[in-house]
Coordinates of C-alpha atoms in Angstrom, one line a residue:
Chain A
X1 CA 22.9 90.8 106.8
X2 CA 25.0 87.4 106.9
X3 CA 28.3 87.5 105.5
X4 CA 27.2 84.5 102.7
X5 CA 24.1 86.8 101.6
X6 CA 26.7 89.9 101.0
X7 CA 28.9 87.6 99.4
X8 CA 26.3 86.9 96.8
X9 CA 25.3 90.6 96.6
X10 CA 29.0 91.4 95.7
X11 CA 28.8 88.7 92.5
X12 CA 25.3 89.8 91.9
X13 CA 26.4 93.5 91.7
X14 CA 29.4 92.4 89.7
X15 CA 27.1 91.1 87.2
X16 CA 24.8 94.3 87.0
X17 CA 28.2 96.4 86.6
X18 CA 29.0 94.5 83.6
X19 CA 25.7 94.5 82.0
X20 CA 25.2 98.5 82.5
X21 CA 28.6 99.1 81.1
X22 CA 28.4 96.6 78.4
X23 CA 24.7 97.8 77.4
X24 CA 25.7 101.7 77.6
X25 CA 29.0 101.2 76.0
X26 CA 30.8 103.3 78.6
X27 CA 32.1 102.9 82.1
X28 CA 35.0 102.7 84.3
X29 CA 35.2 98.8 84.6
X30 CA 38.7 98.1 86.9
X31 CA 37.6 100.9 89.4
X32 CA 33.9 99.6 89.6
X33 CA 35.0 96.3 90.1
X34 CA 37.9 96.6 92.8
X35 CA 35.6 99.0 94.8
X36 CA 32.1 97.2 94.8
X37 CA 32.7 95.2 97.9
X38 CA 33.6 98.2 99.7
X39 CA 30.4 99.6 98.9
X40 CA 28.6 96.6 99.5
X41 CA 29.5 96.3 103.0
X42 CA 29.3 100.1 103.9
X43 CA 25.3 100.6 102.4
X44 CA 24.1 96.9 103.5
X45 CA 26.3 96.6 106.6
X46 CA 27.6 99.4 108.2
X47 CA 26.3 103.1 107.2
X48 CA 22.8 104.1 108.4
X49 CA 21.6 105.5 105.1
X50 CA 18.2 104.7 103.5
X51 CA 15.7 105.8 100.8
X52 CA 13.8 106.8 103.9
X53 CA 16.3 108.7 105.5
X54 CA 18.2 110.3 102.9
X55 CA 16.4 113.8 103.0
X56 CA 17.3 114.3 106.6
X57 CA 21.1 115.5 107.3
X58 CA 20.4 113.2 110.7
X59 CA 22.2 109.7 109.2
X60 CA 25.3 108.9 108.1
X61 CA 26.7 110.1 105.1
X62 CA 29.0 109.0 102.3
X63 CA 30.5 110.8 99.3
X64 CA 32.5 108.9 96.4
X65 CA 35.3 111.1 95.9
X66 CA 36.7 108.6 93.2
X67 CA 33.7 109.4 91.0
X68 CA 34.6 107.5 87.9
X69 CA 33.5 104.3 89.6
X70 CA 30.1 105.2 89.4
X71 CA 28.7 102.5 88.3
X72 CA 29.3 100.6 91.6
X73 CA 27.8 103.4 93.2
X74 CA 24.6 103.5 91.1
X75 CA 24.2 99.8 91.2
X76 CA 24.4 99.1 95.1
X77 CA 21.8 102.6 95.4
X78 CA 19.5 100.6 93.0
X79 CA 19.5 97.7 95.1
X80 CA 18.8 99.5 98.3
X81 CA 16.0 100.9 96.7
X82 CA 16.7 104.3 95.9
X83 CA 15.3 104.0 92.0
X84 CA 14.2 101.2 89.6
X85 CA 16.3 98.9 87.7
X86 CA 15.0 100.8 84.7
X87 CA 16.1 103.8 85.7
X88 CA 19.5 102.3 86.3
X89 CA 19.7 100.9 82.7
X90 CA 19.5 104.1 81.4
X91 CA 22.8 104.9 82.4
X92 CA 24.7 107.1 79.5
X93 CA 21.5 107.7 77.5
X94 CA 20.5 110.7 76.1
X95 CA 18.4 113.0 78.4
X96 CA 19.2 110.3 81.6
X97 CA 20.3 111.3 85.0
X98 CA 22.6 108.3 85.3
X99 CA 25.7 109.9 83.8
X100 CA 29.4 108.8 83.9
X101 CA 30.1 110.6 87.1
X102 CA 27.9 110.7 90.5
X103 CA 25.4 113.6 90.3
X104 CA 23.1 115.1 92.9
X105 CA 20.2 114.4 90.2
X106 CA 20.1 110.6 91.0
X107 CA 18.6 109.8 94.1
X108 CA 21.0 108.7 97.0
X109 CA 23.9 110.6 95.9
X110 CA 25.1 113.0 98.3
X111 CA 27.7 115.3 96.3
X112 CA 28.8 115.7 92.7
X113 CA 32.2 114.3 92.0
X114 CA 34.2 113.6 89.2
X115 CA 37.0 116.0 89.4
X116 CA 39.6 113.9 91.5
X117 CA 40.7 115.4 94.7
X118 CA 37.8 117.2 96.0
X119 CA 35.7 114.6 97.8
X120 CA 38.0 114.6 101.0
X121 CA 37.2 118.3 101.5
X122 CA 33.7 118.1 101.2
X123 CA 33.6 115.1 103.6
X124 CA 35.7 117.0 106.3
X125 CA 33.4 120.2 106.1
X126 CA 30.5 117.6 106.7
X127 CA 31.9 116.1 109.4
X128 CA 33.1 119.0 111.1
X129 CA 29.4 120.7 110.6
X130 CA 28.3 117.3 112.4
X131 CA 30.4 117.9 115.4
X132 CA 29.9 121.4 115.6
X133 CA 26.1 120.3 116.2
X134 CA 27.2 117.6 118.5
X135 CA 25.6 114.8 116.3
X136 CA 27.1 111.4 116.2
X137 CA 26.5 110.6 112.5
X138 CA 29.7 109.4 110.6
X139 CA 30.8 110.5 107.0
X140 CA 32.5 107.9 105.0
X141 CA 34.7 108.7 101.9
X142 CA 36.0 106.6 99.5
X143 CA 39.0 107.5 97.6
X144 CA 40.8 106.4 94.6
X145 CA 44.9 105.7 95.0
X146 CA 45.6 107.6 92.0
X147 CA 43.5 110.6 92.9
X148 CA 45.9 111.2 96.4
X149 CA 48.5 112.8 93.9
X150 CA 46.1 115.4 93.9
X151 CA 47.3 118.3 96.7
X152 CA 44.1 119.2 98.1
X153 CA 43.9 115.6 99.4
X154 CA 46.5 116.3 101.7
X155 CA 45.1 120.1 102.5
X156 CA 42.0 118.4 103.5
X157 CA 44.1 115.9 105.4
X158 CA 45.4 118.5 107.7
X159 CA 42.1 120.3 108.5
X160 CA 40.7 116.9 109.4
X161 CA 43.4 116.2 111.9
X162 CA 43.2 119.5 113.3
X163 CA 39.6 119.3 114.3
X164 CA 39.9 115.8 115.6
X165 CA 37.3 114.5 113.1
X166 CA 37.1 111.0 114.7
X167 CA 33.7 110.9 112.9
X168 CA 35.3 110.6 109.5
X169 CA 36.1 107.6 107.9
X170 CA 38.6 107.6 104.9
X171 CA 38.7 104.5 102.9
X172 CA 41.1 104.0 100.1
X173 CA 40.3 102.0 97.7
X174 CA 44.1 100.7 97.2
X175 CA 43.9 98.8 93.9
X176 CA 47.4 100.0 92.8
X177 CA 46.7 100.7 89.0
X178 CA 45.7 104.2 87.5
X179 CA 44.9 104.7 83.9
X180 CA 48.8 105.6 83.0
X181 CA 50.0 102.3 84.9
X182 CA 51.1 101.5 88.7
X183 CA 50.6 103.8 91.1
X184 CA 54.4 103.6 92.2
X185 CA 55.5 104.2 88.5
X186 CA 53.1 107.0 87.9
X187 CA 53.8 109.2 91.1
X188 CA 54.8 107.2 94.2
X189 CA 52.1 107.5 97.0
X190 CA 53.8 105.1 99.3
X191 CA 54.5 104.6 102.3
X192 CA 50.8 105.6 102.4
X193 CA 49.9 104.4 106.2
X194 CA 53.2 106.4 107.2
X195 CA 52.1 109.4 105.8
X196 CA 48.5 109.6 107.0
X197 CA 49.8 108.3 110.4
X198 CA 52.0 111.2 110.3
X199 CA 48.9 113.9 109.1
X200 CA 47.3 112.6 112.4
X201 CA 44.9 109.7 111.3
X202 CA 44.3 106.5 113.1
X203 CA 45.4 103.9 110.4
X204 CA 43.9 100.4 109.5
X205 CA 44.7 97.9 106.5
X206 CA 42.2 95.4 105.3
X207 CA 41.6 93.0 102.4
X208 CA 39.2 95.2 100.2
X209 CA 37.6 92.9 98.1
X210 CA 36.9 90.2 101.2
X211 CA 33.4 91.0 102.9
X212 CA 34.4 89.4 106.1
X213 CA 37.7 91.6 106.3
X214 CA 35.8 94.8 105.6
X215 CA 33.1 94.0 108.1
X216 CA 35.3 93.3 110.7
X217 CA 37.3 96.5 110.2
X218 CA 34.2 98.7 109.4
X219 CA 32.3 97.8 112.5
X220 CA 35.1 98.7 114.7
X221 CA 35.5 101.9 113.3
X222 CA 36.1 104.8 114.4
X223 CA 39.0 103.1 116.3
X224 CA 40.5 106.0 118.2
X225 CA 39.0 109.1 119.9
X226 CA 40.0 112.5 118.5
X227 CA 41.5 111.1 115.1
X228 CA 40.3 110.9 111.9
X229 CA 40.3 107.4 110.5
X230 CA 42.0 105.9 107.4
X231 CA 41.6 102.5 106.0
X232 CA 43.5 101.3 103.4
X233 CA 41.4 98.8 101.3
X234 CA 43.7 96.9 99.6
X235 CA 41.7 95.6 96.3
X236 CA 42.2 94.2 92.9
X237 CA 41.9 96.4 89.9
X238 CA 39.0 94.6 88.0
X239 CA 38.4 92.1 90.8
X240 CA 36.0 89.1 90.2
X241 CA 36.6 88.7 86.8
X242 CA 39.8 86.6 86.2
X243 CA 40.7 88.1 82.4
X244 CA 40.1 92.1 83.8
X245 CA 41.6 91.5 87.3
X246 CA 44.9 93.5 87.2
X247 CA 44.9 94.9 83.9
X248 CA 45.5 98.5 83.1
X249 CA 43.4 98.3 79.5
X250 CA 40.6 97.4 81.7
X251 CA 40.7 101.3 83.2
X252 CA 37.5 102.1 81.3
X253 CA 37.5 99.4 78.9
X254 CA 33.9 98.3 77.7
X255 CA 33.6 94.8 77.4
X256 CA 33.0 93.0 73.9
X257 CA 30.1 90.8 73.6
X258 CA 32.4 87.8 73.8
X259 CA 34.0 89.2 76.7
X260 CA 30.8 90.0 78.6
X261 CA 29.5 86.7 77.7
X262 CA 32.6 85.0 79.2
X263 CA 32.6 87.4 82.5
X264 CA 28.8 86.5 83.0
X265 CA 29.6 82.8 82.9
X266 CA 32.3 83.1 85.4
X267 CA 30.5 85.1 87.8
X268 CA 27.5 82.7 87.5
X269 CA 29.6 79.8 88.5
X270 CA 31.1 81.9 91.5
X271 CA 27.4 82.4 92.1
X272 CA 27.1 78.7 92.4
X273 CA 30.1 78.3 94.7
X274 CA 29.2 80.6 97.6
Chain B
X1 CA 30.1 169.5 92.5
X2 CA 27.8 168.4 95.6
X3 CA 29.3 167.4 99.0
X4 CA 31.2 164.1 98.8
X5 CA 31.0 162.0 102.2
X6 CA 33.7 159.2 102.4
X7 CA 32.5 156.3 104.4
X8 CA 34.4 153.1 105.6
X9 CA 35.8 150.6 103.3
X10 CA 33.4 148.1 102.1
X11 CA 35.6 145.3 103.2
X12 CA 35.2 146.7 107.2
X13 CA 31.5 147.2 106.5
X14 CA 31.3 143.3 105.4
X15 CA 32.8 142.2 108.4
X16 CA 30.8 144.1 111.0
X17 CA 27.4 143.4 108.9
X18 CA 28.7 139.8 109.2
X19 CA 28.9 139.9 112.9
X20 CA 25.9 141.5 113.5
X21 CA 24.0 138.8 111.5
X22 CA 25.9 135.8 112.7
X23 CA 24.9 137.1 116.5
X24 CA 21.2 136.7 115.4
X25 CA 21.9 133.7 113.5
X26 CA 24.0 130.8 114.8
X27 CA 24.0 128.6 111.5
X28 CA 26.5 131.5 109.8
X29 CA 29.6 130.3 109.9
X30 CA 32.9 131.6 108.4
X31 CA 35.7 130.0 106.9
X32 CA 38.9 131.3 106.5
X33 CA 42.3 131.0 104.8
X34 CA 44.6 132.7 106.7
X35 CA 42.7 135.3 106.3
X36 CA 40.6 136.8 109.3
X37 CA 43.4 139.7 109.8
X38 CA 43.1 140.8 106.2
X39 CA 39.1 140.1 105.9
X40 CA 38.7 142.0 109.1
X41 CA 37.5 139.3 110.8
X42 CA 39.6 139.1 114.1
X43 CA 36.5 140.6 116.2
X44 CA 34.2 138.0 114.8
X45 CA 36.6 135.6 115.5
X46 CA 36.9 137.0 119.3
X47 CA 33.2 137.1 119.7
X48 CA 31.8 133.8 118.0
X49 CA 34.9 131.4 118.3
X50 CA 32.5 128.5 117.6
X51 CA 31.1 129.9 114.2
X52 CA 34.9 130.4 112.6
X53 CA 36.6 127.6 110.8
X54 CA 40.2 128.3 110.0
X55 CA 41.9 125.9 107.2
X56 CA 45.3 127.8 106.6
X57 CA 46.6 129.0 103.4
X58 CA 44.9 126.1 101.4
X59 CA 42.1 128.1 99.1
X60 CA 41.1 124.7 97.5
X61 CA 40.3 123.5 100.8
X62 CA 38.7 126.2 101.8
X63 CA 36.0 125.8 99.4
X64 CA 35.6 122.2 99.6
X65 CA 35.0 122.3 103.4
X66 CA 32.7 125.3 102.9
X67 CA 30.7 122.8 100.8
X68 CA 30.5 120.2 103.2
X69 CA 29.6 122.7 105.8
X70 CA 26.7 124.0 103.7
X71 CA 25.8 120.5 103.1
X72 CA 25.4 120.4 107.0
X73 CA 23.0 123.3 106.7
X74 CA 25.3 126.0 108.0
X75 CA 25.2 129.2 105.9
X76 CA 28.7 129.7 105.0
X77 CA 30.9 132.8 103.9
X78 CA 33.9 131.5 102.7
X79 CA 36.6 134.4 102.9
X80 CA 39.9 134.6 100.8
X81 CA 41.4 137.2 98.9
X82 CA 39.8 137.6 95.5
X83 CA 42.8 136.4 93.5
X84 CA 43.3 133.2 95.0
X85 CA 39.7 132.6 96.0
X86 CA 38.7 132.9 92.2
X87 CA 41.8 131.2 90.3
X88 CA 43.4 128.4 92.9
X89 CA 40.0 127.1 93.8
X90 CA 38.2 127.5 90.7
X91 CA 37.4 123.8 90.1
X92 CA 36.3 123.8 93.4
X93 CA 33.8 126.6 92.9
X94 CA 32.5 125.1 89.7
X95 CA 32.1 121.3 90.9
X96 CA 31.4 121.7 94.8
X97 CA 29.6 124.8 94.9
X98 CA 28.1 125.5 91.6
X99 CA 27.3 122.2 90.3
X100 CA 26.4 120.4 93.7
X101 CA 24.5 123.6 94.2
X102 CA 25.4 124.8 97.8
X103 CA 24.5 128.0 98.9
X104 CA 27.6 129.4 99.9
X105 CA 28.7 132.6 100.0
X106 CA 32.3 133.3 98.6
X107 CA 33.5 136.8 99.6
X108 CA 36.8 137.8 97.6
X109 CA 38.4 140.6 99.5
X110 CA 41.0 142.6 98.3
X111 CA 39.5 142.4 95.2
X112 CA 40.4 144.0 91.8
X113 CA 43.8 146.0 92.3
X114 CA 43.4 146.5 95.8
X115 CA 46.6 145.2 96.3
X116 CA 48.2 147.5 93.6
X117 CA 51.6 147.3 94.0
X118 CA 51.8 143.6 95.1
X119 CA 51.4 142.6 91.6
X120 CA 49.6 140.8 88.8
X121 CA 49.5 137.0 91.4
X122 CA 47.5 139.4 93.8
X123 CA 45.2 141.1 91.4
X124 CA 41.6 139.8 90.2
X125 CA 41.1 141.1 87.0
X126 CA 40.0 137.6 85.9
X127 CA 37.3 136.9 88.3
X128 CA 34.0 138.2 86.6
X129 CA 35.5 136.4 83.3
X130 CA 36.0 133.1 84.6
X131 CA 32.9 133.0 87.2
X132 CA 30.5 134.3 84.6
X133 CA 30.7 131.4 82.4
X134 CA 29.9 128.9 85.5
X135 CA 26.4 127.8 85.8
X136 CA 24.3 128.7 88.8
X137 CA 26.6 131.3 90.5
X138 CA 25.7 134.7 91.1
X139 CA 28.2 137.4 91.0
X140 CA 28.0 140.8 92.9
X141 CA 30.4 143.8 93.4
X142 CA 29.0 146.5 95.9
X143 CA 30.0 150.0 95.1
X144 CA 29.4 151.8 98.6
X145 CA 29.0 150.9 101.9
X146 CA 24.9 150.7 101.6
X147 CA 25.3 148.3 98.9
X148 CA 27.8 146.1 100.9
X149 CA 25.6 146.1 104.2
X150 CA 22.3 145.3 102.0
X151 CA 24.4 142.5 99.9
X152 CA 25.4 140.7 102.8
X153 CA 22.2 141.1 104.8
X154 CA 20.7 139.5 101.5
X155 CA 23.3 136.9 101.2
X156 CA 22.2 135.1 104.5
X157 CA 19.0 134.1 102.9
X158 CA 20.2 134.0 99.5
X159 CA 19.4 130.2 98.3
X160 CA 22.0 130.0 95.4
X161 CA 25.8 130.1 95.3
X162 CA 26.9 133.7 95.4
X163 CA 30.2 135.3 94.9
X164 CA 30.6 138.7 96.5
X165 CA 34.1 140.8 95.9
X166 CA 35.0 144.3 97.2
X167 CA 38.1 146.4 98.1
X168 CA 39.7 147.9 100.7
X169 CA 40.1 151.6 100.3
X170 CA 37.2 153.7 101.9
X171 CA 34.2 154.4 99.7
X172 CA 32.3 157.3 99.0
X173 CA 28.6 157.0 100.0
X174 CA 26.4 157.2 96.8
X175 CA 23.4 156.1 98.0
X176 CA 20.8 156.9 100.8
X177 CA 19.7 154.4 103.4
X178 CA 16.1 154.7 101.5
X179 CA 17.4 153.1 98.5
X180 CA 16.2 150.0 97.3
X181 CA 18.8 147.2 96.9
X182 CA 18.3 143.5 95.6
X183 CA 20.7 141.4 94.3
X184 CA 19.9 140.9 90.4
X185 CA 18.5 144.3 90.2
X186 CA 20.6 147.3 88.9
X187 CA 20.5 150.7 90.8
X188 CA 20.4 154.3 88.9
X189 CA 22.3 156.5 91.2
X190 CA 21.9 159.6 88.7
X191 CA 19.5 160.2 86.3
X192 CA 20.5 162.2 83.1
X193 CA 19.0 162.3 79.7
X194 CA 22.1 162.8 77.5
X195 CA 24.6 159.6 78.1
X196 CA 24.8 156.2 80.1
X197 CA 27.7 155.5 82.3
X198 CA 27.3 152.1 83.8
X199 CA 29.7 150.7 86.6
X200 CA 30.1 148.1 89.3
X201 CA 32.0 148.1 92.4
X202 CA 34.3 150.6 93.6
X203 CA 34.4 152.0 90.1
X204 CA 31.0 153.4 90.6
X205 CA 32.1 156.2 92.3
X206 CA 34.3 157.2 89.7
X207 CA 31.5 156.9 87.1
X208 CA 29.4 159.2 89.6
X209 CA 31.9 161.8 89.9
X210 CA 32.7 161.7 86.3
X211 CA 29.2 162.4 85.9
X212 CA 29.1 165.8 88.2
X213 CA 32.0 166.6 86.3
X214 CA 29.9 166.4 83.0
X215 CA 26.9 168.4 84.5
X216 CA 28.9 171.2 84.8
X217 CA 29.5 171.3 81.2
X218 CA 25.5 170.6 80.6
X219 CA 25.6 167.0 79.8
X220 CA 23.6 165.1 81.7
X221 CA 24.4 161.7 82.7
X222 CA 22.9 158.1 83.7
X223 CA 24.8 156.4 86.2
X224 CA 23.9 152.6 86.7
X225 CA 25.4 150.8 89.8
X226 CA 25.2 147.5 88.1
X227 CA 26.3 145.6 91.5
X228 CA 25.2 142.5 90.2
X229 CA 27.2 141.0 87.5
X230 CA 25.0 138.2 87.2
X231 CA 22.2 137.3 87.0
X232 CA 22.5 140.5 84.8
X233 CA 19.5 143.4 84.9
X234 CA 19.2 143.6 81.1
X235 CA 16.1 145.2 81.4
X236 CA 17.4 148.4 83.5
X237 CA 20.4 148.5 81.4
X238 CA 18.8 148.4 77.8
X239 CA 16.2 150.8 78.9
X240 CA 18.7 153.4 79.4
X241 CA 20.7 152.3 76.8
X242 CA 18.1 153.0 74.1
X243 CA 17.9 156.5 75.5
X244 CA 21.6 157.4 76.0
X245 CA 23.4 159.2 73.2
X246 CA 26.8 157.4 73.9
X247 CA 27.3 154.8 76.6
X248 CA 30.7 154.2 78.5
X249 CA 30.9 151.1 80.9
X250 CA 34.0 151.4 83.7
X251 CA 34.9 148.2 85.8
X252 CA 38.2 147.2 87.9
X253 CA 38.3 144.2 85.7
X254 CA 40.2 143.2 82.4
X255 CA 38.5 144.5 79.4
X256 CA 37.8 141.1 78.5
X257 CA 35.1 139.1 79.8
X258 CA 33.6 141.6 82.3
X259 CA 30.9 144.2 82.6
X260 CA 31.9 146.1 79.5
X261 CA 31.6 142.6 77.3
X262 CA 28.5 142.0 78.9
X263 CA 26.9 145.3 77.9
X264 CA 28.4 145.1 74.3
X265 CA 26.8 141.9 73.7
X266 CA 23.7 142.9 74.9
X267 CA 23.7 146.2 72.7
X268 CA 24.6 144.3 69.6
X269 CA 22.0 141.4 70.4
X270 CA 19.2 144.1 70.5
X271 CA 20.3 146.2 67.6
X272 CA 21.5 149.3 69.8
X273 CA 23.9 151.1 67.4
X274 CA 25.0 153.3 70.2
X275 CA 28.5 154.7 70.3
X276 CA 29.9 152.7 73.3
X277 CA 33.5 152.8 75.0
X278 CA 34.5 150.2 77.8
X279 CA 36.8 151.2 80.3
X280 CA 38.8 148.7 82.3
X281 CA 42.1 147.5 82.4
X282 CA 43.8 146.3 78.9
X283 CA 45.5 143.0 78.3
X284 CA 48.8 144.2 79.0
X285 CA 51.0 143.5 82.4
X286 CA 49.5 146.3 84.4
X287 CA 51.3 149.1 85.5
X288 CA 52.6 149.1 88.7
X289 CA 50.8 151.5 91.7
X290 CA 48.3 151.8 93.9
X291 CA 44.6 151.2 93.0
X292 CA 43.9 154.4 92.8
X293 CA 46.8 155.4 90.3
X294 CA 46.2 152.3 88.3
X295 CA 42.7 153.2 87.7
X296 CA 43.3 156.4 87.0
X297 CA 46.3 155.5 84.5
X298 CA 43.9 153.3 82.6
X299 CA 41.8 156.1 81.9
X300 CA 39.1 155.8 84.9
X301 CA 39.6 158.9 87.1
X302 CA 36.6 160.8 87.0
X303 CA 38.3 163.6 84.8
X304 CA 39.4 160.9 82.0
X305 CA 35.8 159.2 82.2
X306 CA 34.2 162.5 81.5
X307 CA 36.6 163.2 79.1
X308 CA 36.1 159.7 77.2
X309 CA 32.2 160.5 77.3
X310 CA 32.9 164.4 75.9
X311 CA 35.0 163.0 73.0
X312 CA 32.6 160.1 72.3
X313 CA 29.7 162.8 71.9
X314 CA 31.8 164.9 69.7
X315 CA 33.0 162.3 67.2
X316 CA 29.8 160.1 67.3

């Protein structure tokens, strides 16, 4: 898929994210907008995951460890054909499977997440299982930067390195904000690259809201033999909507009618400029 | 009293059985947290090095990785001391195993008060309680070597998340080899028309021996080995409970949230107003001692169990 087409998709995805959050009255707006370009590139340009091959284990795999940004994931999976728009729009409704954190009841979801710090261990297990069976598929996992304070992340990092899981690709949505404030004020995680490097990872860094940069880095990963991969994707929380960007309040704020209309207008204008 | 034959520690039987099964089934994968020695898995590691994963002292990671390996179609046995496995990793058990429905077999070794003298950090007298309220997780505590062997064999093909716990003391043989064992179905180890003793795991032998003491006093006890705490075999328990003059439960667990409270709940909800006593570890910092000394202290020696039954019969 051409970059321009992906850029257009990213804007359309942003519109859908805001629409389903606005209509359902709940959701993690800022984080979904920060990671949507990463998911867009992964599902539409990098990973071998489709509705047709999903029931097989012989394919790539994706675990969204930062489960709270589920609106972004649901939106991309719908566009990839895993379910209908009507299903997607049942988000948060009574008896809907489309709940506020990823659940395997929704087609295309690999693992139930929501409690932070779990996804990397599970991804390590999957990547290890693939290696044991000498299968060439890759395991991608998306972590939030705030969740790096969870000790289990670092437990998993040691095992990824021990078993030389070069089929494991860890992406950090480095938007630098968590619910209380800046990550470096809440509980510093820097120097992030150095930390993961010392844990034995091959490190890359990229612009996480830029389609071309993401495509370039993801298409050349894995980068080193016998080393797990870490990509620090520098993003903006709330990216793509000017008044939502970098605002802590929008961690899980739901737009008012006025805000929703303003955001849609801004995104429609952005579409014209692609 | 009939002849007593002491077998091996259930832990050893687990490791031997698993090795035999894993030789036949290359998908069987053991994950350990620096616990292959205490789990008697050194021979497994030597004979099947491709089927063992070592994560070091990191129980949360142990359970998460086990979920991932299960997703990659491995039949995983995640082995760690029960105390750490079920407390340190509780959220991983809840979210990554049970909620995500990965049929991992979580193996809690040196369970209950097997590490008697090592203190509360090493005791798992909470595991039934915390795991019972997690949906989609079965809980098994085999009593003797036979139950252990059968539980591990059935665990290989078990399609749901499962927790099995056992200790490291040699266990008395209670059942014959032709006994029927099925996860979720209690075994009646002895039939008697007067009283009901129900126990689980390593306390079954104590209940069984207590029944033999009672027999000498012309009190005939039924002994149920409730090896599966969840799903609980309500039918067998209630059938026997309705016939008994008194009922005593025995468990190597807190008196809160385990076998006894499950029985109490069923008795009350089925309008069975029979005199009932829960024997287990009281809500206090436990007295120091070996597993055997501690169980004896808290009225779970065969003699004290039988006395509890006799007293209840007199005072009911």
